[in-house]
CSV table of C-alpha atoms in Angstrom, one decimal:
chain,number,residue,atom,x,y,z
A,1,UNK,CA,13.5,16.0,14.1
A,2,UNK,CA,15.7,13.9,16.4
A,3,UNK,CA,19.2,13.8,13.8
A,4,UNK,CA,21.5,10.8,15.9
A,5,UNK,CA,24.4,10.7,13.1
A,6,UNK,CA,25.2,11.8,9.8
A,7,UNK,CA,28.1,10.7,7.1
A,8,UNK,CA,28.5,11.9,3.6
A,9,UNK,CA,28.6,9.4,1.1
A,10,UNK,CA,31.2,9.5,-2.1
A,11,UNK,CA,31.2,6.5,-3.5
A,12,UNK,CA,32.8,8.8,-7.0
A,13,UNK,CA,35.4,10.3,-4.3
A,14,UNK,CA,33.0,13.7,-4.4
A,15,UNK,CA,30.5,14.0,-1.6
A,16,UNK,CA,26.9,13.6,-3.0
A,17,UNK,CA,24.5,13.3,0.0
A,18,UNK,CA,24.4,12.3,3.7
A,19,UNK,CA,23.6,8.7,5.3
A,20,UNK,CA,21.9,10.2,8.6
A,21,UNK,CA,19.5,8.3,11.1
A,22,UNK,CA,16.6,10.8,11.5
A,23,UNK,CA,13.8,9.5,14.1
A,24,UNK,CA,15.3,6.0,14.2
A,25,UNK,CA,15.7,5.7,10.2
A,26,UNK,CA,18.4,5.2,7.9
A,27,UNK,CA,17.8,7.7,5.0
A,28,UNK,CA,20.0,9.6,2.2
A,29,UNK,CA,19.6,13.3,2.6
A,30,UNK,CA,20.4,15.1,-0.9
A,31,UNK,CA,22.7,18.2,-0.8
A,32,UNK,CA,20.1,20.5,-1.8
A,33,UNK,CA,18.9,23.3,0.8
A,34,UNK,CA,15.2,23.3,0.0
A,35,UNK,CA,15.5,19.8,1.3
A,36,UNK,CA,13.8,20.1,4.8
A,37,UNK,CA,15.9,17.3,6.0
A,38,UNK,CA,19.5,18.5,5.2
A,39,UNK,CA,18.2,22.1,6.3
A,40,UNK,CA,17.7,20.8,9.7
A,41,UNK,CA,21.0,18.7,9.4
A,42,UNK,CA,22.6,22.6,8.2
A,43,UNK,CA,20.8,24.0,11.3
A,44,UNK,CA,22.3,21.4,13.8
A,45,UNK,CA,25.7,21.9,12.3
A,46,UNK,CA,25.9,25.2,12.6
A,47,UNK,CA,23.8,24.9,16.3
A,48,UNK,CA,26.9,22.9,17.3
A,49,UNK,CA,24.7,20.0,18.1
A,50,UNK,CA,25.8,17.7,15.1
A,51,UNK,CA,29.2,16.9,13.3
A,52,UNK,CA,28.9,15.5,9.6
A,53,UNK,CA,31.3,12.4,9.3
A,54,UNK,CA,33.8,12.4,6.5
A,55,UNK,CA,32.5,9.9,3.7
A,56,UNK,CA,34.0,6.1,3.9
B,1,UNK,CA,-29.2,37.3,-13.7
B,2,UNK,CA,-28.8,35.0,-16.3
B,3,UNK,CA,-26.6,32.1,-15.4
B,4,UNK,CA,-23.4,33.3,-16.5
B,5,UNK,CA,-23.6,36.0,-14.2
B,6,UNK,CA,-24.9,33.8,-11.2
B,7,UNK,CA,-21.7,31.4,-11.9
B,8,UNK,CA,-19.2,34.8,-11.9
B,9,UNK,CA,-20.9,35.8,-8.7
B,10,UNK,CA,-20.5,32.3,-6.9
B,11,UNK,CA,-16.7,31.7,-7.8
B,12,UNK,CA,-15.9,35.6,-7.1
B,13,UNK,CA,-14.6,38.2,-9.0
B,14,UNK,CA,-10.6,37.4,-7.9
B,15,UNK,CA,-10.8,33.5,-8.8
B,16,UNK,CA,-10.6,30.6,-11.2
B,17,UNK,CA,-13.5,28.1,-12.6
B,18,UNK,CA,-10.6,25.5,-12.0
B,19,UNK,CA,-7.7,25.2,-10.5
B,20,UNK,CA,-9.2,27.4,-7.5
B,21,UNK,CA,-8.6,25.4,-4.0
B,22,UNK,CA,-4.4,25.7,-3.4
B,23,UNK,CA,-4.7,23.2,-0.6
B,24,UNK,CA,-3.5,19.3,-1.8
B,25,UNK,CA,-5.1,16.4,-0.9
B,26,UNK,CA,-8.1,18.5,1.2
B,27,UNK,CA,-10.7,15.9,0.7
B,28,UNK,CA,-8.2,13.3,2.3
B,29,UNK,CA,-8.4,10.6,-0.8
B,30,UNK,CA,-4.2,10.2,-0.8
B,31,UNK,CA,-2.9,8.5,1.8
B,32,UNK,CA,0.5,6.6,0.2
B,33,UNK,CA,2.6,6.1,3.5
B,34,UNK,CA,0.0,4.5,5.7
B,35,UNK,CA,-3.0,2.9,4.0
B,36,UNK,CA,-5.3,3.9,6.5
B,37,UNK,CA,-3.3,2.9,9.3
B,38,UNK,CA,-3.3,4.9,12.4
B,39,UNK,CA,0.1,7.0,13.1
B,40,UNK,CA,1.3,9.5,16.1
B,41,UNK,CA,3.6,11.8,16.9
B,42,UNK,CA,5.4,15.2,15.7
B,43,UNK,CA,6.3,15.4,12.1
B,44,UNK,CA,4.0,12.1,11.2
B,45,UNK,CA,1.8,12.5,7.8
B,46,UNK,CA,-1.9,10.5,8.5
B,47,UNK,CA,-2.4,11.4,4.9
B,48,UNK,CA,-0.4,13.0,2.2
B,49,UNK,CA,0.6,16.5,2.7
B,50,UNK,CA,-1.0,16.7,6.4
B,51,UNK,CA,1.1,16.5,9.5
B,52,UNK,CA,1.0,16.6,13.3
B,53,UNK,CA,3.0,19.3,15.0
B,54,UNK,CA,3.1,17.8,19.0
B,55,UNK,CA,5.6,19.5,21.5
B,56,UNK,CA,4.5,18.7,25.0
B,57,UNK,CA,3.4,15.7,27.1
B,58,UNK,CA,0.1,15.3,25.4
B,59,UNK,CA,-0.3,13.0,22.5
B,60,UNK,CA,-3.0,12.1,20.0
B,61,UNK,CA,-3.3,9.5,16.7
B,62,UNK,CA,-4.3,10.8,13.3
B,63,UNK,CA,-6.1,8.3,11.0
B,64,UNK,CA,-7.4,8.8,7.8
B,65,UNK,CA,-11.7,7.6,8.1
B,66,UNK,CA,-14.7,7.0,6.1
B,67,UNK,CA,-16.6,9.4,8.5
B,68,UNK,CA,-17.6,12.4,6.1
B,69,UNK,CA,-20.2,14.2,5.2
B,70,UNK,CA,-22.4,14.4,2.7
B,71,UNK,CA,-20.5,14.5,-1.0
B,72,UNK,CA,-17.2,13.5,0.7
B,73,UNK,CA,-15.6,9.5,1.6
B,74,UNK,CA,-12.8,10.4,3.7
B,75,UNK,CA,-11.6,12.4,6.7
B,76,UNK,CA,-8.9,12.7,9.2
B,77,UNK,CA,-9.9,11.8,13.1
B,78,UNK,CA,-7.1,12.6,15.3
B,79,UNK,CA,-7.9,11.2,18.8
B,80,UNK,CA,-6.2,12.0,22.3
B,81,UNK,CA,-4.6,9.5,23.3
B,82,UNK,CA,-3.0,10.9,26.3
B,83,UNK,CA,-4.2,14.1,27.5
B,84,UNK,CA,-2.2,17.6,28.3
B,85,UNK,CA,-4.0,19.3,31.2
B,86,UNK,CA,-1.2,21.5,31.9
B,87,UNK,CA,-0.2,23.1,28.8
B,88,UNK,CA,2.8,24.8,29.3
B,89,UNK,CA,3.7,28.0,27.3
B,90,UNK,CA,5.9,26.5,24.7
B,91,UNK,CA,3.8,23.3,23.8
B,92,UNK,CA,1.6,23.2,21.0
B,93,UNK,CA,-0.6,20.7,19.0
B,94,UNK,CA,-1.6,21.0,15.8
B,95,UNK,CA,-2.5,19.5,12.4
B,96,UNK,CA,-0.8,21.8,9.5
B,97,UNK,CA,-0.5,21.6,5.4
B,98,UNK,CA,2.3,24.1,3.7
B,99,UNK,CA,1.1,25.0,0.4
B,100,UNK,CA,4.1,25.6,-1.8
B,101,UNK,CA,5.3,29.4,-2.6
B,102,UNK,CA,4.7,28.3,-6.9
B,103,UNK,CA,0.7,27.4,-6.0
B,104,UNK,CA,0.3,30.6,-3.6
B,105,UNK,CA,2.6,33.6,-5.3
B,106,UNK,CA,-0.7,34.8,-7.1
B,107,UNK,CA,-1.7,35.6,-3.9
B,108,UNK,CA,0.8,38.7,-3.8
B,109,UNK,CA,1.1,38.6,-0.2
B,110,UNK,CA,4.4,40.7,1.2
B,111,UNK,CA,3.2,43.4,-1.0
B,112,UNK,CA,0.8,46.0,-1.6
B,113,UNK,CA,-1.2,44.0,-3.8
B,114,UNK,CA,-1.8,41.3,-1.0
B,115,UNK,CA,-4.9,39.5,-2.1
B,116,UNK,CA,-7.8,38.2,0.6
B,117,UNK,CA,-8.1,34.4,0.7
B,118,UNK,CA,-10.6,32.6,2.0
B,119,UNK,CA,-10.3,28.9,3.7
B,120,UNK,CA,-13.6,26.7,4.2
B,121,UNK,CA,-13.6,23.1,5.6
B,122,UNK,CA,-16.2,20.6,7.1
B,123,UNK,CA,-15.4,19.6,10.6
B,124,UNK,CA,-17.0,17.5,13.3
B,125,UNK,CA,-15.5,17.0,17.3
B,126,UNK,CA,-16.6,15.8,20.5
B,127,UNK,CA,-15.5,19.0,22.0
B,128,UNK,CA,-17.5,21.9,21.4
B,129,UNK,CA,-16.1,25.6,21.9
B,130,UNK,CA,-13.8,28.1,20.1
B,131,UNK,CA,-11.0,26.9,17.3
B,132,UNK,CA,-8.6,28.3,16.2
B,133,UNK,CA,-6.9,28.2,12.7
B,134,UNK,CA,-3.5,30.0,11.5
B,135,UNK,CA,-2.0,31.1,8.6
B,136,UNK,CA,2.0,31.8,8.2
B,137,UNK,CA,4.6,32.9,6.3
B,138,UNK,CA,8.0,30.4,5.9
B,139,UNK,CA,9.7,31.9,8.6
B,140,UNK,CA,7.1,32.0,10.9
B,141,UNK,CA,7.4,35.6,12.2
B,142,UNK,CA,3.9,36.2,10.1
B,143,UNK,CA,0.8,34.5,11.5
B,144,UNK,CA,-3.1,35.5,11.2
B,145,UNK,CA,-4.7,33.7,13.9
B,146,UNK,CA,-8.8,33.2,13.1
B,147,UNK,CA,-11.4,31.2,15.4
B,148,UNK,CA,-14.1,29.7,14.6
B,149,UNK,CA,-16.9,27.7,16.5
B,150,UNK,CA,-17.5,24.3,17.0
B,151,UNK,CA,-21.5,24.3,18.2
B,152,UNK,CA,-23.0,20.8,18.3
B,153,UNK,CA,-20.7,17.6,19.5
B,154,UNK,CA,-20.1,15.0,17.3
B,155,UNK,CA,-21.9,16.8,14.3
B,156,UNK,CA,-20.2,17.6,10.7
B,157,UNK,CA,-20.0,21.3,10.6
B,158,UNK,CA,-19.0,23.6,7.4
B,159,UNK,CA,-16.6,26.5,8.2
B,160,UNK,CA,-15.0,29.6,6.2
B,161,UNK,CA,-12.9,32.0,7.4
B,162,UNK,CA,-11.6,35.1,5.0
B,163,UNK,CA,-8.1,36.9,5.8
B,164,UNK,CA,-6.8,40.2,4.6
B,165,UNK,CA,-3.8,39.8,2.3
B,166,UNK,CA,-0.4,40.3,4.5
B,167,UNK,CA,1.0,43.7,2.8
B,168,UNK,CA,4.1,43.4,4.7
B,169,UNK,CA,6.3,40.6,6.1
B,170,UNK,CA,8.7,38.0,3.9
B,171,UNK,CA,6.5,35.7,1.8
B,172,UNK,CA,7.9,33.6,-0.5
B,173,UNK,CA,6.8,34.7,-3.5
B,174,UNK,CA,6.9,32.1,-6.6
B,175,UNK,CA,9.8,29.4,-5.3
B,176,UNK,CA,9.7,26.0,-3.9
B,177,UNK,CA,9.8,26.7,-0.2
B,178,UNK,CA,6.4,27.4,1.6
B,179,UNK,CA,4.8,29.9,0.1
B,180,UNK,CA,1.9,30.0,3.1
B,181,UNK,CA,1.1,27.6,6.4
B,182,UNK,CA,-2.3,26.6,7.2
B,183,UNK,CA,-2.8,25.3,10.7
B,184,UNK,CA,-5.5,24.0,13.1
B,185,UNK,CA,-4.8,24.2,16.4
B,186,UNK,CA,-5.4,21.7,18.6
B,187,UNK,CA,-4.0,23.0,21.5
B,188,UNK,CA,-1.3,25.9,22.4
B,189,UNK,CA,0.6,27.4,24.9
B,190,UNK,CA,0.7,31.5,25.6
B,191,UNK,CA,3.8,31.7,23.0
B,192,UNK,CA,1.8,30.6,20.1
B,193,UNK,CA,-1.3,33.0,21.3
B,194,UNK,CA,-1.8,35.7,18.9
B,195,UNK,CA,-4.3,38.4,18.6
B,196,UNK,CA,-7.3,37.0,16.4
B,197,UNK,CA,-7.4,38.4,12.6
B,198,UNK,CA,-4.8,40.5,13.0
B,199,UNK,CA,-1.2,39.7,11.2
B,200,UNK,CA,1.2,39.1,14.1
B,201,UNK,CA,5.1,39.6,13.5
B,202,UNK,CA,5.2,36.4,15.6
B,203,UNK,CA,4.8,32.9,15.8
B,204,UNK,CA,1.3,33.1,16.8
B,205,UNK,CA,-1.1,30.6,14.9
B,206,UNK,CA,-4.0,30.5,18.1
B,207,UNK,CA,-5.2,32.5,20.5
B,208,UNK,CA,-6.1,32.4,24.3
B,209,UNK,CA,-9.7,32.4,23.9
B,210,UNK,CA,-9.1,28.4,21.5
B,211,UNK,CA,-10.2,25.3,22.7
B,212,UNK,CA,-7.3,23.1,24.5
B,213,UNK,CA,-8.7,20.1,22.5
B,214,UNK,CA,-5.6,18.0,23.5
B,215,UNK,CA,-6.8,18.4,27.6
B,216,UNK,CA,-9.7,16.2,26.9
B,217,UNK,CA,-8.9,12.3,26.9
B,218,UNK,CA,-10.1,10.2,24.2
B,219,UNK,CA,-11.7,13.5,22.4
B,220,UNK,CA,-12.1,13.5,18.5
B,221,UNK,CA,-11.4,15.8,15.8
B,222,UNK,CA,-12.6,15.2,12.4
B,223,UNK,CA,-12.1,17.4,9.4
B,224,UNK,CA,-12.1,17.5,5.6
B,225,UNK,CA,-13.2,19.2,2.4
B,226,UNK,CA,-10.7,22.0,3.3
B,227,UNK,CA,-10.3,24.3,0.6
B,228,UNK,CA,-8.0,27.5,0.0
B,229,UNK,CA,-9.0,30.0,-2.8
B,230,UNK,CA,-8.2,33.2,-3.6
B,231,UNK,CA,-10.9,36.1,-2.7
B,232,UNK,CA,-13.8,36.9,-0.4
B,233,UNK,CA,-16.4,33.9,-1.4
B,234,UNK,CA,-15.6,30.2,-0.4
B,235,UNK,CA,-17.2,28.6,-3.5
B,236,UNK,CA,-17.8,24.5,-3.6
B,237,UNK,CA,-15.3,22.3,-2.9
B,238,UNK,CA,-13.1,21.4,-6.0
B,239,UNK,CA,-13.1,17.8,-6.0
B,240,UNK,CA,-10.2,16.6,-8.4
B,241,UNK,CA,-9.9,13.2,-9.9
B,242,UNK,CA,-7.7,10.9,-7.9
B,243,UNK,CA,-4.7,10.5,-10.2
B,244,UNK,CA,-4.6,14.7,-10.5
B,245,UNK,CA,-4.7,14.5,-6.8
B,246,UNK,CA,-2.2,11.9,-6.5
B,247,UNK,CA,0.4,13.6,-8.6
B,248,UNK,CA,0.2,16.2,-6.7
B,249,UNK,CA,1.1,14.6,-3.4
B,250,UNK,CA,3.7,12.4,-5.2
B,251,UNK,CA,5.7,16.0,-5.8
B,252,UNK,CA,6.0,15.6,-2.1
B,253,UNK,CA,6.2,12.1,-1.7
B,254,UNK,CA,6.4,8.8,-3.6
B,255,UNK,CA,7.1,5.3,-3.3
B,256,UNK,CA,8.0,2.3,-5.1
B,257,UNK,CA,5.0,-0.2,-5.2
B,258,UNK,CA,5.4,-4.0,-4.9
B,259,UNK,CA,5.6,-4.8,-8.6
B,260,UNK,CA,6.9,-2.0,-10.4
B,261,UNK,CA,8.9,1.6,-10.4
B,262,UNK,CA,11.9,-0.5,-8.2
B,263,UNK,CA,15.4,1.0,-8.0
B,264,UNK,CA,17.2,-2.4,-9.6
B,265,UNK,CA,20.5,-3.2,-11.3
B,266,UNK,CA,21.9,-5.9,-13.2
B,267,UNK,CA,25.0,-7.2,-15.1
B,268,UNK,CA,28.7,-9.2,-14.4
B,269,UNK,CA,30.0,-7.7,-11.3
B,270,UNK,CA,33.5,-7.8,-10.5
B,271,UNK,CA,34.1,-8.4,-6.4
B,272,UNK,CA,35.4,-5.3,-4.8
B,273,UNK,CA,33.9,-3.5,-7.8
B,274,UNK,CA,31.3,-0.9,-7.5
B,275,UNK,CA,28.1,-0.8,-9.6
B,276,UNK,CA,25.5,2.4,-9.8
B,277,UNK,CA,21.4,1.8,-11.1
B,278,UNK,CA,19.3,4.7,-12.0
B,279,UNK,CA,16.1,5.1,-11.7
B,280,UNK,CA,13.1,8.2,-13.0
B,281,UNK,CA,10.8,9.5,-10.7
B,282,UNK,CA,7.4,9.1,-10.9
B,283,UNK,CA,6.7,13.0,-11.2
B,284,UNK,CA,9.1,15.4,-10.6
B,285,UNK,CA,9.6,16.5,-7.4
B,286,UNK,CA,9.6,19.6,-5.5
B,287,UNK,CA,13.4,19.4,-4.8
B,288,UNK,CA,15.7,16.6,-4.3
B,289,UNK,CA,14.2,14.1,-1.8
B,290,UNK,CA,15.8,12.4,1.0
B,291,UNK,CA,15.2,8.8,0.5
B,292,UNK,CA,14.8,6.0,2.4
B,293,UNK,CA,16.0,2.3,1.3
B,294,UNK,CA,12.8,0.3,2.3
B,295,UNK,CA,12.7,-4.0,1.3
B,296,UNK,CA,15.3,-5.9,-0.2
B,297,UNK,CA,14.1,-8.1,-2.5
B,298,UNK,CA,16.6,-9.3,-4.1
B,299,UNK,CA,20.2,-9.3,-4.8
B,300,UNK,CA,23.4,-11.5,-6.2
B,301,UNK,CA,27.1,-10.9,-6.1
B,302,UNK,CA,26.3,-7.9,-3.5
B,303,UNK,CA,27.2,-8.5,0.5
B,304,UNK,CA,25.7,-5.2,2.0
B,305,UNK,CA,22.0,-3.6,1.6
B,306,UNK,CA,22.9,-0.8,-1.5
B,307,UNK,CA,22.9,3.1,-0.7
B,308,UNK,CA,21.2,5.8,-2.5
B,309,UNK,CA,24.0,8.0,-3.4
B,310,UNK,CA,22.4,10.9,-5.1
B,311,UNK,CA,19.3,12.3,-6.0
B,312,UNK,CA,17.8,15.3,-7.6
B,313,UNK,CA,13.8,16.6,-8.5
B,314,UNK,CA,13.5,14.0,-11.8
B,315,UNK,CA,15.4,10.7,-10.4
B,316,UNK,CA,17.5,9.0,-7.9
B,317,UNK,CA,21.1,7.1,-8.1
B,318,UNK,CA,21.9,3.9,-6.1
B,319,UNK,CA,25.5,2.4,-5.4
B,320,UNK,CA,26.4,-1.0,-4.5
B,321,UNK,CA,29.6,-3.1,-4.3
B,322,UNK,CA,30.2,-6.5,-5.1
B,323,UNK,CA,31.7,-9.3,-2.8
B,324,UNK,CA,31.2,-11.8,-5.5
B,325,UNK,CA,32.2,-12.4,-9.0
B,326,UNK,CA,29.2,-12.9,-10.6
B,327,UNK,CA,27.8,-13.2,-14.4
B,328,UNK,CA,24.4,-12.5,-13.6
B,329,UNK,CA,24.8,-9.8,-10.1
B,330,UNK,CA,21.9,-8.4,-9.5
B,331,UNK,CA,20.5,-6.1,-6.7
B,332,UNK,CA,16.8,-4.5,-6.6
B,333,UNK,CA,15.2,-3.0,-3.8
B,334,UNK,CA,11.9,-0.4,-2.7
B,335,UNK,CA,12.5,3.1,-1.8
B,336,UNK,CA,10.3,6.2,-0.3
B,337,UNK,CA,11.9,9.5,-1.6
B,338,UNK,CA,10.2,12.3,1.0
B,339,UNK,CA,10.4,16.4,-0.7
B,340,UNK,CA,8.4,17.4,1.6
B,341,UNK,CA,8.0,20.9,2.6
């Protein structure tokens, strides 16, 4: 899973999921950790590898 | 035996007249992202809840086909498309389904009271020779790697393979996350080579003695009819009616269609203003799903594409703002929301 960027998105001023491009794709990934996307996005974080962008 | 007993004795003592196989979409009838089209690459679906695993210079395309046998209409081919003739110890190929941990608890595997399961499937390739097929736990530091033999080329061939219940090891148990892994190997390096029937605290879904299918340019691999039930006996595959079957995938994945089930909004927008739409999900879903804004069809008072801001198992949110003051603003769009496991 090839994760080039990732921003949360607020648009109530509270972060409620992540704009990330994933294998070339735009896609919302949900906060929820049985989500296999925002998993990976968790592993990359914590890997070093990927920095989640403050919303807008 | 009267008839009664005949029908006990051919479903098993340890299974279900219905209900039995715990693998989704094994006769290959769903295939909602592709239509039939041809896809390759790691982490692609060539029908719902069946993807490629590909790390290593080889490649191959997964299709779904109308080559079956007998009592089926559809398979999966995967071809080679570019062969891997020096399989190095960390590549691997393979085509893999995760059933989910609520469909496999009864199974009681982690415990004591591990049950046997058995797998059967029809197959057909052009390469003849040893297979192997793997079973694991979420984690992936359980794996049962079993073989099985391909004989004649290009023939349909029915397989079953029984494994002993895993008494020990993290399983899932009855959650959302994978509850057990069911892959063929197509090709694998010495770090996914396990010892056959055996549980492995490893990663280990084949086995040194499989078939490097992906070494063979332009070589086929068909398969279908795979079912997973629990006990010792492989009974008839469970052929489900297409909508049962399609709910099922759309746990894992849905889409809007062309006509219907869009994510749309309408009203006066204020410019600068921002405007939500909600929309239910088909079925529920196995958690919340990443989603992916596909065509916009349509929109008024609204600059930008609109942004799908939050989602949960039962329906997703989109956001939008306006540029425009408008009495009739509208925006409406498709969407693929993707829980898979």
């Amino acid at each position: 899973m090839n994760i080039t960027s990732a921003q949360y998105i607020a648009p109530e001023g509270v972060n409620d999921s992540i704009k990330a491009t994933i294998d070339g794709t735009e896609m919302s990934v949900p906060l929820d950790p049985a989500n296999r996307h925002y998993a990976e996005i968790l592993r990359q974080v914590a890997a070093g590898t990927l920095t989640i962008a403050d919303a807008d | 035996m009267s008839k009664a007993a005949e029908l006990a004795a051919l479903i098993g003592s340890q299974t279900a007249l219905s209900n039995r196989n715990m693998i989704s979409n094994g006769a290959k009838v769903i295939d909602q992202r592709n239509a039939g089209a041809s896809v390759s690459g790691d982490g692609q679906f060539p029908v719902d809840r069946w993807k490629a695993s590909k790390v290593g210079a080889g490649a191959f395309s997964m299709q779904q086909s109308s080559t079956a046998p007998s009592n089926f209409n559809h398979s999966v081919v995967c071809t080679v498309t570019t062969a891997d003739t020096s399989i190095a110890a960390s590549d691997e190929y393979s085509y893999r389904h995760f059933v989910e941990g609520f469909n496999f608890s009864h199974a009681k595997w982690g415990t004591s009271s591990a049950y046997p399961v058995t797998l059967s499937f029809w197959v057909r390739s052009s390469v003849t020779g040893t297979y192997a097929v793997g079973f694991r736990n979420n984690a992936g530091n359980r794996t049962n790697p079993s073989t099985y033999t391909i004989s004649s080329a290009n023939t349909w061939e029915y397989k079953t393979i029984t494994v002993a219940g895993d008494t020990t090891g993290t399983w899932e148990g009855a959650s959302n996350s994978t509850g057990v892994g069911v892959i063929f190997s197509l090709g694998a390096g010495s770090n996914f080579q396990g010892t056959a029937n055996t549980w492995n605290a490893s990663g280990t879904w084949s086995t040194a003695s499989a078939t490097q299918w992906i070494s063979n340019s332009g070589a086929t691999f068909y398969i279908t009819g795979i079912q997973l039930e629990l006990g010792e006996t492989a009974t008839p595959f469970e052929h489900r009616s297409f909508g049962d079957e399609l709910a099922r995938c759309q746990r894992y994945y849905q889409a809007s269609d062309g006509t219907g089930n869009l994510l749309f909004f309408s009203g006066h927008v204020d410019s600068g203003a921002t405007y939500f739409a909600q929309t239910k999900l088909t079925v529920v879903m196995r958690a919340a799903p990443t989603v992916t804004v596909g065509t916009e069809l349509g929109k008024d008072g609204f600059a930008g594409a609109p942004s799908v801001s939050w989602q949960a198992t039962q329906s997703i949110r989109s956001s939008n703002t306006a540029n425009a003051n408008s009495n009739q603003g509208y925006y409406f769009f498709r969407y693929e929301a993707d829980a898979e496991l």
